[in-house]
Every structure is written in structure tokens, then in C-alpha cells.
């Protein structure tokens, strides 16, 4: 089954404790992206990757890092989480030529205390 | 820059009522337009799309028409069901290929 898998689904952590949210897709997609969803703001793009070893900033990249060492994986790293990063995070993937039709993971709800 | 504006929610309807969720956009050029749906506890999934003016996208009884003259892409359904309860996102594809989302509209359908 074609899917985008995020882990963990729920995470509660404390300010400053480094964390990683994993994302993996099994569709051989070149394009992958991370979004955060906040009430009244919709989805905002954090980072995206057009292919292996190619990443770029989205609209709200501050406080986040990503890497793309393999085509299927695109982890999101919060080196020093802060309470304003409490949010619902989604990973998505698509083909390079079909970026407007993205396949989303089920989401990771993060709370930073 | 490009942007999408949706009507404020939540929208609460009784089963079999008519649904309209308004969406307007601002964009340079001629973007493609989309509606994505997010069911409770799930990620977003594409509901329908339209790639040029006057195109009508449709799926699962939902429809939306690309209106260039009013820069709108309103979502409609003639008779909603409880299972349609979800968050609906209007989006456009910018000239770089990036998806730009509206803020989302929550729909709750009561039996």
C-alpha cells in the first residue's frame, strides 16, 4: 500500500530537549515536504526537498532542520524545541512533476512544555 | 505573493443539507486550484482539482468550478452526510509548483 508514515504520532517533550520526527514514503517520490498546522493559519511549509541531498527552506524554517540522505526518508529535527513549536506536523511527498498532488502522513502532534 | 482565503468555520449543517465553502485566491499567472480534505485523525488527501478557468472538479459528490473572473473556487455538495465531517482546505499551485493552503474550514454534519 502506498503511504507516508510519520513517527511518533504524539509527542510531549520539554523545552530544549532535542527531538526527531521521522517520515518515510514507499512511492519512490522525489519531492518531500514538512508542514505545520496551526489553528487559523492553515498549513505552512517548513522545509522541502526536491531530491536526495537537496533541501530548501519553506515559509517557517526557523528552529527546524531536515536531512535527505535517502530518497524514502525525510526526518524533521528540532535541536532545541520551544513552546511556540507546539503544533500538528505533517510530512508529504509527491513526484517531482506533480508537486501539487501531495500524499500526506497522518500527522504528529507535538507539545513542548 | 500568492494567497488563499477561505470562509471562517466551523460550519455546522444537518444531514442532507446543501454545503458551500467559499474560497478565493490571489495569484500571478494561472494557478491550478485544489480542495484537500482532512478527516479526523488523518492526513490531508486530495478531494478534487481544476487546472484552468471554467474547469469543474468533482469527486464524491463534491464540486468546485474555477472562476477566473471572480478568482474563486467554492466547494459545493448538494446533500451532506455525517461522514463528510472533516476539515476542508482550499489550495493553489504557485508558479514554482509549491502548494499554498488556505486556513481550513471545519465542517460538522449532525444526524
PDB file of C-alpha atoms in Angstrom:
ATOM      1  CA  UNK A   1       0.000   0.000   0.000  1.00  0.00           C
ATOM      2  CA  UNK A   2       1.270   3.450  -0.976  1.00  0.00           C
ATOM      3  CA  UNK A   3       1.765   5.519   2.108  1.00  0.00           C
ATOM      4  CA  UNK A   4       3.642   8.182   4.006  1.00  0.00           C
ATOM      5  CA  UNK A   5       4.493   7.100   7.533  1.00  0.00           C
ATOM      6  CA  UNK A   6       5.311   9.509  10.337  1.00  0.00           C
ATOM      7  CA  UNK A   7       6.527   8.639  13.806  1.00  0.00           C
ATOM      8  CA  UNK A   8       5.719   9.283  16.523  1.00  0.00           C
ATOM      9  CA  UNK A   9       2.060  10.247  16.199  1.00  0.00           C
ATOM     10  CA  UNK A  10       2.048  12.036  19.540  1.00  0.00           C
ATOM     11  CA  UNK A  11       4.938  13.540  21.468  1.00  0.00           C
ATOM     12  CA  UNK A  12       5.156  15.565  24.642  1.00  0.00           C
ATOM     13  CA  UNK A  13       8.559  16.998  25.458  1.00  0.00           C
ATOM     14  CA  UNK A  14      10.228  19.799  27.387  1.00  0.00           C
ATOM     15  CA  UNK A  15      11.914  22.955  26.191  1.00  0.00           C
ATOM     16  CA  UNK A  16      15.416  22.375  24.870  1.00  0.00           C
ATOM     17  CA  UNK A  17      15.333  18.591  24.550  1.00  0.00           C
ATOM     18  CA  UNK A  18      16.323  17.621  21.013  1.00  0.00           C
ATOM     19  CA  UNK A  19      13.845  15.512  19.102  1.00  0.00           C
ATOM     20  CA  UNK A  20      13.410  13.961  15.675  1.00  0.00           C
ATOM     21  CA  UNK A  21      10.185  13.188  13.859  1.00  0.00           C
ATOM     22  CA  UNK A  22      10.684  10.573  11.184  1.00  0.00           C
ATOM     23  CA  UNK A  23       8.970  10.454   7.799  1.00  0.00           C
ATOM     24  CA  UNK A  24       9.171   7.657   5.280  1.00  0.00           C
ATOM     25  CA  UNK A  25       7.418   7.118   1.935  1.00  0.00           C
ATOM     26  CA  UNK A  26       7.250   3.993  -0.210  1.00  0.00           C
ATOM     27  CA  UNK A  27       6.223   5.584  -3.513  1.00  0.00           C
ATOM     28  CA  UNK A  28       9.697   6.474  -4.799  1.00  0.00           C
ATOM     29  CA  UNK A  29       8.745  10.143  -4.754  1.00  0.00           C
ATOM     30  CA  UNK A  30      11.417  12.747  -5.384  1.00  0.00           C
ATOM     31  CA  UNK A  31       9.661  15.599  -3.593  1.00  0.00           C
ATOM     32  CA  UNK A  32       9.090  15.620   0.166  1.00  0.00           C
ATOM     33  CA  UNK A  33       7.938  18.385   2.438  1.00  0.00           C
ATOM     34  CA  UNK A  34       7.170  19.219   6.058  1.00  0.00           C
ATOM     35  CA  UNK A  35       4.263  21.410   7.157  1.00  0.00           C
ATOM     36  CA  UNK A  36       2.943  22.636  10.434  1.00  0.00           C
ATOM     37  CA  UNK A  37      -0.754  23.191  11.003  1.00  0.00           C
ATOM     38  CA  UNK A  38      -1.936  25.789  13.475  1.00  0.00           C
ATOM     39  CA  UNK A  39      -5.492  26.993  14.160  1.00  0.00           C
ATOM     40  CA  UNK A  40      -6.475  29.865  11.883  1.00  0.00           C
ATOM     41  CA  UNK A  41      -3.213  29.655   9.924  1.00  0.00           C
ATOM     42  CA  UNK A  42      -3.748  26.546   7.836  1.00  0.00           C
ATOM     43  CA  UNK A  43      -0.684  24.641   6.676  1.00  0.00           C
ATOM     44  CA  UNK A  44       2.630  26.396   6.456  1.00  0.00           C
ATOM     45  CA  UNK A  45       5.625  24.819   4.806  1.00  0.00           C
ATOM     46  CA  UNK A  46       8.716  24.348   6.978  1.00  0.00           C
ATOM     47  CA  UNK A  47      11.218  22.700   4.641  1.00  0.00           C
ATOM     48  CA  UNK A  48      11.101  20.779   1.428  1.00  0.00           C
ATOM     49  CA  UNK A  49      13.363  18.535  -0.620  1.00  0.00           C
ATOM     50  CA  UNK A  50      13.378  18.090  -4.372  1.00  0.00           C
ATOM     51  CA  UNK A  51      15.597  15.008  -4.211  1.00  0.00           C
ATOM     52  CA  UNK A  52      18.341  13.261  -2.231  1.00  0.00           C
ATOM     53  CA  UNK A  53      20.777  15.752  -0.681  1.00  0.00           C
ATOM     54  CA  UNK A  54      18.681  18.690  -1.946  1.00  0.00           C
ATOM     55  CA  UNK A  55      16.746  20.603   0.713  1.00  0.00           C
ATOM     56  CA  UNK A  56      15.434  24.142   0.928  1.00  0.00           C
ATOM     57  CA  UNK A  57      13.628  26.412   3.345  1.00  0.00           C
ATOM     58  CA  UNK A  58       9.899  26.869   3.240  1.00  0.00           C
ATOM     59  CA  UNK A  59       7.958  29.697   4.835  1.00  0.00           C
ATOM     60  CA  UNK A  60       8.668  28.970   8.510  1.00  0.00           C
ATOM     61  CA  UNK A  61      12.061  27.201   8.787  1.00  0.00           C
ATOM     62  CA  UNK A  62      13.361  28.841  11.984  1.00  0.00           C
ATOM     63  CA  UNK A  63      14.099  26.318  14.722  1.00  0.00           C
ATOM     64  CA  UNK A  64      13.973  23.283  12.422  1.00  0.00           C
ATOM     65  CA  UNK A  65      16.446  21.182  10.488  1.00  0.00           C
ATOM     66  CA  UNK A  66      15.969  18.445   7.921  1.00  0.00           C
ATOM     67  CA  UNK A  67      18.093  15.978   6.026  1.00  0.00           C
ATOM     68  CA  UNK A  68      17.553  13.865   2.933  1.00  0.00           C
ATOM     69  CA  UNK A  69      20.198  11.153   2.824  1.00  0.00           C
ATOM     70  CA  UNK A  70      17.889   8.581   1.270  1.00  0.00           C
ATOM     71  CA  UNK A  71      15.044   9.065  -1.152  1.00  0.00           C
ATOM     72  CA  UNK A  72      12.438   7.494   1.091  1.00  0.00           C
ATOM     73  CA  UNK A  73      13.261   9.290   4.360  1.00  0.00           C
ATOM     74  CA  UNK A  74      12.957  12.947   5.347  1.00  0.00           C
ATOM     75  CA  UNK A  75      13.337  13.448   9.116  1.00  0.00           C
ATOM     76  CA  UNK A  76      12.438  16.705  10.851  1.00  0.00           C
ATOM     77  CA  UNK A  77      14.810  17.714  13.637  1.00  0.00           C
ATOM     78  CA  UNK A  78      14.132  20.181  16.420  1.00  0.00           C
ATOM     79  CA  UNK A  79      17.518  20.847  18.026  1.00  0.00           C
ATOM     80  CA  UNK A  80      16.159  22.922  20.913  1.00  0.00           C
ATOM     81  CA  UNK A  81      12.350  22.846  20.932  1.00  0.00           C
ATOM     82  CA  UNK A  82      10.429  25.798  22.326  1.00  0.00           C
ATOM     83  CA  UNK A  83       6.748  26.102  23.313  1.00  0.00           C
ATOM     84  CA  UNK A  84       5.945  28.041  20.121  1.00  0.00           C
ATOM     85  CA  UNK A  85       6.760  24.867  18.192  1.00  0.00           C
ATOM     86  CA  UNK A  86       3.779  23.117  19.767  1.00  0.00           C
ATOM     87  CA  UNK A  87       1.775  22.195  16.691  1.00  0.00           C
ATOM     88  CA  UNK A  88       0.486  19.466  14.405  1.00  0.00           C
ATOM     89  CA  UNK A  89       3.127  18.437  11.879  1.00  0.00           C
ATOM     90  CA  UNK A  90       2.593  16.766   8.532  1.00  0.00           C
ATOM     91  CA  UNK A  91       5.021  15.179   6.141  1.00  0.00           C
ATOM     92  CA  UNK A  92       4.048  14.931   2.483  1.00  0.00           C
ATOM     93  CA  UNK A  93       5.525  13.541  -0.720  1.00  0.00           C
ATOM     94  CA  UNK A  94       4.887  13.717  -4.438  1.00  0.00           C
ATOM     95  CA  UNK A  95       6.536  13.180  -7.767  1.00  0.00           C
ATOM     96  CA  UNK A  96       8.805  15.995  -8.895  1.00  0.00           C
ATOM     97  CA  UNK A  97       6.498  16.910 -11.765  1.00  0.00           C
ATOM     98  CA  UNK A  98       3.296  16.504  -9.751  1.00  0.00           C
ATOM     99  CA  UNK A  99       4.048  18.574  -6.680  1.00  0.00           C
ATOM    100  CA  UNK A 100       0.524  19.893  -6.485  1.00  0.00           C
ATOM    101  CA  UNK A 101      -0.834  16.412  -5.731  1.00  0.00           C
ATOM    102  CA  UNK A 102       0.798  15.542  -2.465  1.00  0.00           C
ATOM    103  CA  UNK A 103       0.356  12.486  -0.275  1.00  0.00           C
ATOM    104  CA  UNK A 104       0.274  13.228   3.417  1.00  0.00           C
ATOM    105  CA  UNK A 105       1.196  11.306   6.507  1.00  0.00           C
ATOM    106  CA  UNK A 106      -1.281  11.041   9.381  1.00  0.00           C
ATOM    107  CA  UNK A 107       0.421  13.777  11.368  1.00  0.00           C
ATOM    108  CA  UNK A 108       2.472  14.182  14.535  1.00  0.00           C
ATOM    109  CA  UNK A 109       1.002  16.181  17.378  1.00  0.00           C
ATOM    110  CA  UNK A 110       3.841  17.779  19.319  1.00  0.00           C
ATOM    111  CA  UNK A 111       3.544  19.544  22.656  1.00  0.00           C
ATOM    112  CA  UNK A 112       6.572  21.400  24.014  1.00  0.00           C
ATOM    113  CA  UNK A 113       6.223  22.281  27.700  1.00  0.00           C
TER     114      UNK A 113
ATOM    115  CA  UNK B   1       2.548  36.956  -3.028  1.00  0.00           C
ATOM    116  CA  UNK B   2       0.096  34.197  -3.787  1.00  0.00           C
ATOM    117  CA  UNK B   3      -2.538  33.517  -1.155  1.00  0.00           C
ATOM    118  CA  UNK B   4      -5.771  31.649  -0.484  1.00  0.00           C
ATOM    119  CA  UNK B   5      -8.634  32.820   1.719  1.00  0.00           C
ATOM    120  CA  UNK B   6     -11.403  30.534   2.953  1.00  0.00           C
ATOM    121  CA  UNK B   7     -14.567  31.267   4.833  1.00  0.00           C
ATOM    122  CA  UNK B   8     -14.338  31.073   8.576  1.00  0.00           C
ATOM    123  CA  UNK B   9     -15.597  27.982  10.267  1.00  0.00           C
ATOM    124  CA  UNK B  10     -16.830  25.932  11.841  1.00  0.00           C
ATOM    125  CA  UNK B  11     -19.731  25.194   9.544  1.00  0.00           C
ATOM    126  CA  UNK B  12     -22.455  23.099  11.154  1.00  0.00           C
ATOM    127  CA  UNK B  13     -25.135  21.506   8.982  1.00  0.00           C
ATOM    128  CA  UNK B  14     -27.819  18.896   9.314  1.00  0.00           C
ATOM    129  CA  UNK B  15     -27.568  15.739   7.238  1.00  0.00           C
ATOM    130  CA  UNK B  16     -28.813  16.217   3.635  1.00  0.00           C
ATOM    131  CA  UNK B  17     -28.306  19.993   3.751  1.00  0.00           C
ATOM    132  CA  UNK B  18     -26.589  21.886   0.932  1.00  0.00           C
ATOM    133  CA  UNK B  19     -22.968  22.811   1.509  1.00  0.00           C
ATOM    134  CA  UNK B  20     -20.973  25.753   0.228  1.00  0.00           C
ATOM    135  CA  UNK B  21     -17.491  26.583   1.454  1.00  0.00           C
ATOM    136  CA  UNK B  22     -16.134  29.775  -0.081  1.00  0.00           C
ATOM    137  CA  UNK B  23     -12.589  30.078  -1.351  1.00  0.00           C
ATOM    138  CA  UNK B  24     -10.942  32.996  -3.105  1.00  0.00           C
ATOM    139  CA  UNK B  25      -7.366  33.350  -4.233  1.00  0.00           C
ATOM    140  CA  UNK B  26      -4.725  35.858  -5.235  1.00  0.00           C
ATOM    141  CA  UNK B  27      -2.075  34.686  -7.661  1.00  0.00           C
ATOM    142  CA  UNK B  28       0.134  35.749 -10.503  1.00  0.00           C
ATOM    143  CA  UNK B  29      -0.428  33.821 -13.659  1.00  0.00           C
ATOM    144  CA  UNK B  30      -2.890  30.970 -13.899  1.00  0.00           C
ATOM    145  CA  UNK B  31      -2.566  28.599 -10.963  1.00  0.00           C
ATOM    146  CA  UNK B  32      -4.144  25.192 -10.607  1.00  0.00           C
ATOM    147  CA  UNK B  33      -6.681  25.010  -7.773  1.00  0.00           C
ATOM    148  CA  UNK B  34      -7.391  22.225  -5.323  1.00  0.00           C
ATOM    149  CA  UNK B  35      -9.536  21.117  -2.444  1.00  0.00           C
ATOM    150  CA  UNK B  36      -7.933  18.835   0.104  1.00  0.00           C
ATOM    151  CA  UNK B  37      -9.867  17.134   2.918  1.00  0.00           C
ATOM    152  CA  UNK B  38      -8.615  16.088   6.345  1.00  0.00           C
ATOM    153  CA  UNK B  39     -10.741  13.511   8.146  1.00  0.00           C
ATOM    154  CA  UNK B  40     -10.364  13.261  11.925  1.00  0.00           C
ATOM    155  CA  UNK B  41      -7.017  11.769  12.920  1.00  0.00           C
ATOM    156  CA  UNK B  42      -5.763  11.545   9.351  1.00  0.00           C
ATOM    157  CA  UNK B  43      -3.537  13.468   6.986  1.00  0.00           C
ATOM    158  CA  UNK B  44      -4.811  15.575   4.114  1.00  0.00           C
ATOM    159  CA  UNK B  45      -5.917  13.933   0.909  1.00  0.00           C
ATOM    160  CA  UNK B  46      -6.778  15.415  -2.438  1.00  0.00           C
ATOM    161  CA  UNK B  47     -10.526  15.789  -2.942  1.00  0.00           C
ATOM    162  CA  UNK B  48     -10.685  17.495  -6.332  1.00  0.00           C
ATOM    163  CA  UNK B  49      -8.791  19.844  -8.622  1.00  0.00           C
ATOM    164  CA  UNK B  50      -9.158  22.176 -11.581  1.00  0.00           C
ATOM    165  CA  UNK B  51      -6.295  23.269 -13.773  1.00  0.00           C
ATOM    166  CA  UNK B  52      -7.749  26.083 -15.884  1.00  0.00           C
ATOM    167  CA  UNK B  53     -10.513  28.647 -15.946  1.00  0.00           C
ATOM    168  CA  UNK B  54     -14.075  27.278 -16.133  1.00  0.00           C
ATOM    169  CA  UNK B  55     -12.893  23.744 -15.304  1.00  0.00           C
ATOM    170  CA  UNK B  56     -15.105  21.925 -12.837  1.00  0.00           C
ATOM    171  CA  UNK B  57     -13.503  19.470 -10.455  1.00  0.00           C
ATOM    172  CA  UNK B  58     -15.705  16.811  -8.886  1.00  0.00           C
ATOM    173  CA  UNK B  59     -15.372  13.831  -6.580  1.00  0.00           C
ATOM    174  CA  UNK B  60     -17.571  12.028  -4.022  1.00  0.00           C
ATOM    175  CA  UNK B  61     -20.491  14.362  -4.777  1.00  0.00           C
ATOM    176  CA  UNK B  62     -18.400  17.498  -4.194  1.00  0.00           C
ATOM    177  CA  UNK B  63     -17.887  20.043  -6.954  1.00  0.00           C
ATOM    178  CA  UNK B  64     -15.931  23.248  -7.450  1.00  0.00           C
ATOM    179  CA  UNK B  65     -15.640  25.478 -10.524  1.00  0.00           C
ATOM    180  CA  UNK B  66     -12.551  27.538 -11.336  1.00  0.00           C
ATOM    181  CA  UNK B  67     -13.858  31.108 -11.766  1.00  0.00           C
ATOM    182  CA  UNK B  68     -11.106  33.334 -13.079  1.00  0.00           C
ATOM    183  CA  UNK B  69     -13.287  36.447 -13.239  1.00  0.00           C
ATOM    184  CA  UNK B  70     -14.073  36.279  -9.524  1.00  0.00           C
ATOM    185  CA  UNK B  71     -10.827  34.470  -8.515  1.00  0.00           C
ATOM    186  CA  UNK B  72     -12.895  31.881  -6.688  1.00  0.00           C
ATOM    187  CA  UNK B  73     -13.103  28.116  -6.280  1.00  0.00           C
ATOM    188  CA  UNK B  74     -16.057  27.487  -3.984  1.00  0.00           C
ATOM    189  CA  UNK B  75     -16.730  23.942  -2.808  1.00  0.00           C
ATOM    190  CA  UNK B  76     -20.306  22.642  -3.022  1.00  0.00           C
ATOM    191  CA  UNK B  77     -22.204  19.479  -2.244  1.00  0.00           C
ATOM    192  CA  UNK B  78     -25.918  19.007  -2.697  1.00  0.00           C
ATOM    193  CA  UNK B  79     -26.579  16.714   0.258  1.00  0.00           C
ATOM    194  CA  UNK B  80     -24.002  16.273   3.006  1.00  0.00           C
ATOM    195  CA  UNK B  81     -23.642  13.193   5.159  1.00  0.00           C
ATOM    196  CA  UNK B  82     -22.297  12.736   8.670  1.00  0.00           C
ATOM    197  CA  UNK B  83     -19.248  11.060   7.109  1.00  0.00           C
ATOM    198  CA  UNK B  84     -18.392  14.350   5.351  1.00  0.00           C
ATOM    199  CA  UNK B  85     -17.453  15.892   8.703  1.00  0.00           C
ATOM    200  CA  UNK B  86     -13.850  16.977   8.240  1.00  0.00           C
ATOM    201  CA  UNK B  87     -11.583  19.964   7.701  1.00  0.00           C
ATOM    202  CA  UNK B  88     -11.513  21.239   4.123  1.00  0.00           C
ATOM    203  CA  UNK B  89      -8.530  23.121   2.697  1.00  0.00           C
ATOM    204  CA  UNK B  90      -8.521  25.147  -0.474  1.00  0.00           C
ATOM    205  CA  UNK B  91      -5.109  25.392  -2.132  1.00  0.00           C
ATOM    206  CA  UNK B  92      -3.387  26.732  -5.199  1.00  0.00           C
ATOM    207  CA  UNK B  93      -0.274  25.662  -7.018  1.00  0.00           C
ATOM    208  CA  UNK B  94       2.094  28.594  -7.413  1.00  0.00           C
ATOM    209  CA  UNK B  95       4.241  29.114 -10.484  1.00  0.00           C
ATOM    210  CA  UNK B  96       7.103  27.366  -8.655  1.00  0.00           C
ATOM    211  CA  UNK B  97       4.943  24.283  -8.132  1.00  0.00           C
ATOM    212  CA  UNK B  98       4.577  24.919  -4.421  1.00  0.00           C
ATOM    213  CA  UNK B  99       1.180  24.337  -2.809  1.00  0.00           C
ATOM    214  CA  UNK B 100      -0.263  27.279  -0.879  1.00  0.00           C
ATOM    215  CA  UNK B 101      -3.096  26.414   1.501  1.00  0.00           C
ATOM    216  CA  UNK B 102      -5.945  28.384   2.963  1.00  0.00           C
ATOM    217  CA  UNK B 103      -6.570  28.289   6.675  1.00  0.00           C
ATOM    218  CA  UNK B 104      -9.027  25.388   6.516  1.00  0.00           C
ATOM    219  CA  UNK B 105     -12.765  25.206   7.225  1.00  0.00           C
ATOM    220  CA  UNK B 106     -14.170  22.718   9.697  1.00  0.00           C
ATOM    221  CA  UNK B 107     -17.431  21.079   8.649  1.00  0.00           C
ATOM    222  CA  UNK B 108     -19.585  19.288  11.185  1.00  0.00           C
ATOM    223  CA  UNK B 109     -22.631  17.410   9.937  1.00  0.00           C
ATOM    224  CA  UNK B 110     -25.228  16.384  12.506  1.00  0.00           C
ATOM    225  CA  UNK B 111     -27.624  13.469  12.003  1.00  0.00           C
TER     226      UNK B 111
END
